[in-house]
Coordinates of C-alpha atoms in Angstrom, one line a residue:
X1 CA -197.3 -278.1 10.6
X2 CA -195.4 -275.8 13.2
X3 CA -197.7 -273.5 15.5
X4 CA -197.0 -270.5 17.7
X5 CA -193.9 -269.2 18.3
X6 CA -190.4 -271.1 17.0
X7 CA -187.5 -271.3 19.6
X8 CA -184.1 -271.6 19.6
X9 CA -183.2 -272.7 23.1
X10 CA -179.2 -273.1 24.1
X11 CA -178.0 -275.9 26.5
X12 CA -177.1 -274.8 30.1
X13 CA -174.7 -277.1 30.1
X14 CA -171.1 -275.5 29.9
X15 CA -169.4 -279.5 28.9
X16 CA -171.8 -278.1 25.8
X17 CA -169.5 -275.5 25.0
X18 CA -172.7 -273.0 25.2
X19 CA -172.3 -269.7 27.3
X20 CA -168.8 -269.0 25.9
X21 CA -169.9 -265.3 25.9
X22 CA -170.7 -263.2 28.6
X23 CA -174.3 -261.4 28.8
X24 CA -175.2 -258.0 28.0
X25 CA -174.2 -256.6 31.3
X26 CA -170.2 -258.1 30.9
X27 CA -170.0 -257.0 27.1
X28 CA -168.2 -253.2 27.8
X29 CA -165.3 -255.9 29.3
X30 CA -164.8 -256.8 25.9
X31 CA -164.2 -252.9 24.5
X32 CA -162.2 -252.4 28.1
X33 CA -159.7 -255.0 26.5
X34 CA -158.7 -253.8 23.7
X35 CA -161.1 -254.7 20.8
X36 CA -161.6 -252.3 18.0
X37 CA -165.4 -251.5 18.0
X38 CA -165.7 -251.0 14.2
X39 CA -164.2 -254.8 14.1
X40 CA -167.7 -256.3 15.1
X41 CA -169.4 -255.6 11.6
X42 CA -167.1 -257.4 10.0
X43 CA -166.8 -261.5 9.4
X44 CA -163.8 -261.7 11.9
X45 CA -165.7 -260.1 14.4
X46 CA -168.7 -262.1 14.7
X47 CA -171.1 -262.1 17.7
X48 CA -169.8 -265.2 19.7
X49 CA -173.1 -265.4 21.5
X50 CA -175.2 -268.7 22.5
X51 CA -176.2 -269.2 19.0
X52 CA -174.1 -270.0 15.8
X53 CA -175.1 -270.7 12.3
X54 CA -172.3 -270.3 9.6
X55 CA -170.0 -268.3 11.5
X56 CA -172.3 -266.0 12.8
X57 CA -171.8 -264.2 9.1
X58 CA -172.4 -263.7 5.5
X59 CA -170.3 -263.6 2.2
X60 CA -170.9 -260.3 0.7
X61 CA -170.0 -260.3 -3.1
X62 CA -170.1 -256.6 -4.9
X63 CA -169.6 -256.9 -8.7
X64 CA -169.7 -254.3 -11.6
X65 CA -171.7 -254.9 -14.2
X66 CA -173.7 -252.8 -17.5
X67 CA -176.8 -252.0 -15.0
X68 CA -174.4 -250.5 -11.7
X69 CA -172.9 -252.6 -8.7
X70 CA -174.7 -255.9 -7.8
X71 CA -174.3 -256.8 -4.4
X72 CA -175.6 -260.5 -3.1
X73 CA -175.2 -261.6 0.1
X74 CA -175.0 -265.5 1.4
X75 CA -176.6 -266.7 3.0
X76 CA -179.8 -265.1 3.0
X77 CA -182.3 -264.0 5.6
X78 CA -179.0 -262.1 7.2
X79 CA -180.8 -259.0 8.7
X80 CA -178.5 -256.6 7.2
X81 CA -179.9 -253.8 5.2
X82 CA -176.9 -252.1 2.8
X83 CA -176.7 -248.6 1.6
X84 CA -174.6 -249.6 -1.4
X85 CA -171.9 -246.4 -1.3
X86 CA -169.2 -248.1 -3.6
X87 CA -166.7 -246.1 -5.4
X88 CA -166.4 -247.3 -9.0
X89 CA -163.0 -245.8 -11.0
X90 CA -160.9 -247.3 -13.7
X91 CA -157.4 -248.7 -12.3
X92 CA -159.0 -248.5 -9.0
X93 CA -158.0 -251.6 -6.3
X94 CA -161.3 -253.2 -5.5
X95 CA -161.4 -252.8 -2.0
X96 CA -164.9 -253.6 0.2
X97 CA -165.4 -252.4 3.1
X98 CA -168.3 -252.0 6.1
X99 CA -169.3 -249.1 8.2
X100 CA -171.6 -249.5 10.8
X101 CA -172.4 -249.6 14.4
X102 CA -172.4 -253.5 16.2
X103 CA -175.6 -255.0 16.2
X104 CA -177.8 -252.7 14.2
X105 CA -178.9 -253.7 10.9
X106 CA -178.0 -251.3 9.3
X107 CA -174.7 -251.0 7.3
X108 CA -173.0 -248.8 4.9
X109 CA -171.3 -251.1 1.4
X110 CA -168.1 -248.6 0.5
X111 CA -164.7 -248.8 -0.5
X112 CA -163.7 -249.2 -4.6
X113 CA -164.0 -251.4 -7.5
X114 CA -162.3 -251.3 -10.8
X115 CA -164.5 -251.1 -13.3
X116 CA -166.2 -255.0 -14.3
X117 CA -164.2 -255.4 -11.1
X118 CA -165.3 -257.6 -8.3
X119 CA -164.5 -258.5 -4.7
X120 CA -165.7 -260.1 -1.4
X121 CA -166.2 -259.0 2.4
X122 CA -167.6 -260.8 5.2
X123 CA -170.1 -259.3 7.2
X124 CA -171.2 -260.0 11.1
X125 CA -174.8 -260.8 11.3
X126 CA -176.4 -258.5 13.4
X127 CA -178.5 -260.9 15.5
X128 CA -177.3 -264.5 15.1
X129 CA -180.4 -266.2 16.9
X130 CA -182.6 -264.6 14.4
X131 CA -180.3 -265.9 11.5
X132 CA -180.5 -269.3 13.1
X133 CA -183.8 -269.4 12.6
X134 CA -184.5 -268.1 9.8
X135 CA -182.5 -270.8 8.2
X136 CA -183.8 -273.3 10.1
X137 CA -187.6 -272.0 9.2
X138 CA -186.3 -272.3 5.1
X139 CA -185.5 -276.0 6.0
X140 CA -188.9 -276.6 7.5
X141 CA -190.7 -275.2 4.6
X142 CA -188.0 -277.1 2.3
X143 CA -189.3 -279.8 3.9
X144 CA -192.4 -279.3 3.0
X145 CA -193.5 -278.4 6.5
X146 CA -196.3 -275.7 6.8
X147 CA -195.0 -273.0 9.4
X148 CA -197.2 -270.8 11.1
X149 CA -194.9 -269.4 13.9
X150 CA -196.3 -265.9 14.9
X151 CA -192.6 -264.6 15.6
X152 CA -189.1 -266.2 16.1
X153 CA -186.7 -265.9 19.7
X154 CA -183.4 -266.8 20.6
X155 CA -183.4 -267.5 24.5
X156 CA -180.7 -268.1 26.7
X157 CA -181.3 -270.5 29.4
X158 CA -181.0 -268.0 32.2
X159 CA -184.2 -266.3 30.5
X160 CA -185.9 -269.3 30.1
X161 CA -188.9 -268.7 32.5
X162 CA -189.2 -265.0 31.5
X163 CA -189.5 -265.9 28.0
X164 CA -192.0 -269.0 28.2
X165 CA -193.9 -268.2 31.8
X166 CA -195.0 -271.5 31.5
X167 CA -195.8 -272.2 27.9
X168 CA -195.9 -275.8 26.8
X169 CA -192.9 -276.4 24.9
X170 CA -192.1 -279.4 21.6
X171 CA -188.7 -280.1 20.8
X172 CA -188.3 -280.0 16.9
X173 CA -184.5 -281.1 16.5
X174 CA -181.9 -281.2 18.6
X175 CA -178.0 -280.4 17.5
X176 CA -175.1 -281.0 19.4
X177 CA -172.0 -279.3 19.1
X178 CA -169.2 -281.4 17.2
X179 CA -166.4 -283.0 19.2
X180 CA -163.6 -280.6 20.6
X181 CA -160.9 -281.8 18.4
X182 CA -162.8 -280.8 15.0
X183 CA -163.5 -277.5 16.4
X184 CA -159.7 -276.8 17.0
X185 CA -159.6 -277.5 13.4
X186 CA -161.6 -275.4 12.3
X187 CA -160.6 -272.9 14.2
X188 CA -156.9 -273.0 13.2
X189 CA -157.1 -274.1 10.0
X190 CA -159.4 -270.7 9.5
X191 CA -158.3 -268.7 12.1
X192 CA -161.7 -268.1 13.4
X193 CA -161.8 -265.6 15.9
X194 CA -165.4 -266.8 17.3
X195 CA -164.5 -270.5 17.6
X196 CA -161.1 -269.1 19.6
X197 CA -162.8 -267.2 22.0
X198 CA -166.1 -270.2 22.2
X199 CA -162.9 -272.7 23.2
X200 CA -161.6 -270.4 25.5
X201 CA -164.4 -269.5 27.7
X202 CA -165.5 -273.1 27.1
X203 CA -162.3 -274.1 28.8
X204 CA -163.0 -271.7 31.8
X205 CA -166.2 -273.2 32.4
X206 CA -164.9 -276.9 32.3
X207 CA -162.2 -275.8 34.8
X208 CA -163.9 -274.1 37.4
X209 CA -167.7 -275.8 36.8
X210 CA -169.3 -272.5 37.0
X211 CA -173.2 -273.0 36.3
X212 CA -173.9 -269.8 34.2
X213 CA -172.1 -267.1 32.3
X214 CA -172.8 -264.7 34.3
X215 CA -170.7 -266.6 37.5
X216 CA -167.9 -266.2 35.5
X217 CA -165.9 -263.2 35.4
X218 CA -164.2 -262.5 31.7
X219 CA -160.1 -262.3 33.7
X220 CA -161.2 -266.7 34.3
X221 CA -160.5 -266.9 31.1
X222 CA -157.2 -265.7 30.9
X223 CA -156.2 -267.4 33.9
X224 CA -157.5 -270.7 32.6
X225 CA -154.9 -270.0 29.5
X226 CA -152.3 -269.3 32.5
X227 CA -152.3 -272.2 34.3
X228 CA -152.3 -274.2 30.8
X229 CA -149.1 -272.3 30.3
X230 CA -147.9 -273.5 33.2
X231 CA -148.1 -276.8 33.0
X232 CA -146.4 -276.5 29.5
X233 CA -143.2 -274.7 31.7
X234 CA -143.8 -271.6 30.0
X235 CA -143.9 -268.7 32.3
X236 CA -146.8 -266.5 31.7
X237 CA -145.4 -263.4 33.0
X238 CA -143.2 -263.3 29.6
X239 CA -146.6 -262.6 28.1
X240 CA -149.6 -260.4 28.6
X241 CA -153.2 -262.3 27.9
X242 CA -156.5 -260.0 27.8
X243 CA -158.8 -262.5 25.5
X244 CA -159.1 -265.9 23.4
X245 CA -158.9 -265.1 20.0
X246 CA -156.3 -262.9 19.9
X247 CA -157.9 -259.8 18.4
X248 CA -157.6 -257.4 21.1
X249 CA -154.1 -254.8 20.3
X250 CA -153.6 -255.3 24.2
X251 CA -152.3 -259.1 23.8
X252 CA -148.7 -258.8 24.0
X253 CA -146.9 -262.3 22.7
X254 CA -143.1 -262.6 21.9
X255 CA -141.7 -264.7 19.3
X256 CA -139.1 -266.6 21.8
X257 CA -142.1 -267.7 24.4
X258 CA -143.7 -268.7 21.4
X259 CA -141.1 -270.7 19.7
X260 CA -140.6 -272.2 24.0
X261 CA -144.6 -273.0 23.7
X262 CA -144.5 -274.9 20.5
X263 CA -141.6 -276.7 21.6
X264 CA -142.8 -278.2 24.2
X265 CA -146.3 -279.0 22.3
X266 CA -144.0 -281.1 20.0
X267 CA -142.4 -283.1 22.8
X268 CA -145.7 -284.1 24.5
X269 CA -146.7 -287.8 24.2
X270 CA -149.9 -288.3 21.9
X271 CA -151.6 -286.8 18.5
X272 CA -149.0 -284.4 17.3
X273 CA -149.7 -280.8 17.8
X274 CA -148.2 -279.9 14.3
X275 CA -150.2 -282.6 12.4
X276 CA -153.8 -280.0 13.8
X277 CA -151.8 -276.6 11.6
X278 CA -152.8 -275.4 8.3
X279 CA -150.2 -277.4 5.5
X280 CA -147.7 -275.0 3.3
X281 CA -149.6 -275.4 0.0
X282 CA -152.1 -277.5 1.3
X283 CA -155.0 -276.2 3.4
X284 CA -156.5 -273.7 5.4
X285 CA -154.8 -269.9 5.7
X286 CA -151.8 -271.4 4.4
X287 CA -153.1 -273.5 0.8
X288 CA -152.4 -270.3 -1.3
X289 CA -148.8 -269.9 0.2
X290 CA -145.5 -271.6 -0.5
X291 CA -147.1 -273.3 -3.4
X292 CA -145.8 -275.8 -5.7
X293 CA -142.0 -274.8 -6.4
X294 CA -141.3 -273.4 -2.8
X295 CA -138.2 -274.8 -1.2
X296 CA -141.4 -275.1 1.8
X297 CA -143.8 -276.5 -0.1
X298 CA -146.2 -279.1 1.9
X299 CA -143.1 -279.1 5.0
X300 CA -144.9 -276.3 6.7
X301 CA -147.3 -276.3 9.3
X302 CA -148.0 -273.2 10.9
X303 CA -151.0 -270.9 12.7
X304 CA -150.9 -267.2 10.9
X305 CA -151.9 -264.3 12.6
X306 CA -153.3 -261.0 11.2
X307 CA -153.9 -257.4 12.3
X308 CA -154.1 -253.9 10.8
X309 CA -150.3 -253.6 10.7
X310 CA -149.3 -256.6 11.7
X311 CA -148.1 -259.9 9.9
X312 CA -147.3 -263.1 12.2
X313 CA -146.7 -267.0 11.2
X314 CA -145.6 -269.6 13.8
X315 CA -145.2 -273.2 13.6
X316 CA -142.8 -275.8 12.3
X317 CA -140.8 -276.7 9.4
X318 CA -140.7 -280.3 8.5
X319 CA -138.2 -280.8 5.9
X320 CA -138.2 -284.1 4.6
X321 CA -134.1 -284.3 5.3
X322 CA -132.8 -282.4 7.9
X323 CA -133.9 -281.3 11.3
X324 CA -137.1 -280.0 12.1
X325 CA -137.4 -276.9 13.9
X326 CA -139.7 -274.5 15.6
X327 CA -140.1 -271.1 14.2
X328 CA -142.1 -267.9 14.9
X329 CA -142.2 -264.6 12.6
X330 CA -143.7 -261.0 13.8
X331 CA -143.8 -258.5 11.2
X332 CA -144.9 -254.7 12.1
X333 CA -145.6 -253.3 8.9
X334 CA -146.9 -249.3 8.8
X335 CA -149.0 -249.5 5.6
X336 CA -149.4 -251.7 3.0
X337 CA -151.7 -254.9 2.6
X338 CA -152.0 -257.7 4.7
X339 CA -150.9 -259.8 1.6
X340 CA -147.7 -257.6 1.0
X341 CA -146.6 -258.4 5.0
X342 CA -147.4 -262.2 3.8
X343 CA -145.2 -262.6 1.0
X344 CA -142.3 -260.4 2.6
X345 CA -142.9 -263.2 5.8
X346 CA -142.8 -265.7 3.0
X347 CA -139.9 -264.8 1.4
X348 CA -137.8 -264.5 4.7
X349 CA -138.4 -268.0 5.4
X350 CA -137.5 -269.0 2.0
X351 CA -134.2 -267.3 2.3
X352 CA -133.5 -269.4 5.4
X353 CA -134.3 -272.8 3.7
X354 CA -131.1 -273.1 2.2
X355 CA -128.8 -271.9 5.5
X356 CA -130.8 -274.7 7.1
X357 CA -128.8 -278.2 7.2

């Protein structure tokens, strides 16, 4: 039987990888560089706060059936209230999309449907402590623990006497974060925004010890990346760095410092870096591309990169005769799906395969 209020308490420790976002008063930094405000209700655009429980978002399925659009969203116990405005027409491209403002609960379900159409969108979860903790309650009670917790808090450690003035405290579990190298994973096999910009800011701490989040000026981060660069004799004035993840439109990367990057990745001593990339055919944002039958299939490995507009894929091909070789696409396309930039990207490279000894 739980009592009184349940807590969800993040580590001050930054070798815990917690405080890889900055606080209220350091969040207009992250509209000052570049990031599309609109992006933050979707899945890609998660809250990369202290707390995160399955991505900080939620599959949102919209089907049409004989009684209207059903919409479920998974998990549950996500916050989000929807005002279902779908557009349902014959021959229409189903197409979900999300309005709403960051951090409010309530969000507008529009775009189109075919009719007995279906798709999927993934939504940011307005407050991910309270998500945490909501699921964490359901496991309690699946446990068949009785909870009587008047209310539920997220609390950073720099609130910690505020919030408990104190209040006895009772650890219930304890989770640490997995090691570094499975969250690289992750996070390039997915291309998971959050888990870029947790690593980066987690690598800013580690370098400069700073005690709290708010020490740490959001420009460390980028200057962590720098000197990385550096030591990987790639200059960093050939490129322009505002964030982690990649999402801000003020990043400015060119394929040739790129392609000089992954080089020298290749040639360092230790696990390779192409072995940690998503697999042609295989897995992560790549396992529906180059499938069975492509002159790439499975001798791939590459990191893709999306944005309104803009296609990118960079990595290595590993032919199984032949030399291997570094490669980075950019493609700026003015309209059109994401997955009509892929497969012209796709098809370039399968052009090249046979010009390639």
């Amino acid at each position: 039987r739980v009592e009184g209020r349940l807590l969800a308490y993040a580590s001050p420790s930054p070798a815990a990888e917690t405080g890889a976002w900055p606080p209220k008063e350091l969040q207009p930094w992250v509209w000052r560089s570049g990031w599309e405000w609109d992006d933050f209700v979707y899945g890609w655009g998660a809250e990369i706060g202290d707390f995160v429980y399955h991505g900080n978002r939620v599959s949102v399925r919209a089907e049409d059936g004989a009684r209207g659009v059903l919409v479920k969203t998974l998990p549950g116990a996500s916050g989000i209230r929807f005002e279902q405005g779908i557009r349902v027409e014959r021959g229409a491209r189903s197409d979900l999309q999300i309005f709403g403002i960051p951090r409010q609960a309530r969000r507008m379900l529009g775009g189109s449907l075919d009719v007995g159409g279906k798709d999927r969108v993934w939504a940011a979860v307005p407050e991910p402590a309270a998500f945490l903790l909501a699921a964490f309650a359901g496991r309690l009670q699946k446990a068949g623990i009785e909870l009587e917790a008047s209310r539920s808090v997220g609390i950073h450690p720099l609130a910690q006497d505020d919030v408990l003035r104190g209040q006895p405290v009772q650890a219930l579990a304890v989770h640490a974060s997995p090691p570094r190298d499975e969250l690289l994973r992750v996070m390039l096999h997915r291309s998971d925004n959050l888990y870029a910009e947790r690593l980066g800011w987690a690598a800013a701490f580690l370098k400069r010890g700073v005690p709290s989040p708010a020490a740490l000026p959001p420009e460390a981060v980028t200057a962590t990346t720098a000197e990385s660069l550096r030591k990987h004799r790639v200059d960093p004035s050939s490129l322009r760095l505002v964030d982690a993840s990649g999402l801000s439109r003020r990043n400015l990367l060119n394929p040739r410092t790129v392609v000089a990057l992954l080089d020298r990745l290749a040639k360092e001593p230790g696990p390779s870096f192409a072995q940690r990339l998503p697999l042609a055919g295989g897995d992560g944002t790549l396992r529906r591309r180059f499938r069975a039958g492509s002159l790439w299939h499975r001798q791939i490995r590459a990191k893709t990169g999306t944005l309104t507009g803009i296609t990118a894929l960079a990595g290595y091909m590993l032919p199984e005769e032949g030399r291997e070789r570094v490669f980075c696409v950019y493609l700026e396309r003015p309209s059109g799906r994401a997955s009509a930039g892929r497969a012209f990207v796709d098809a370039l490279l399968e052009a090249l395969a046979p010009t390639l000894d």
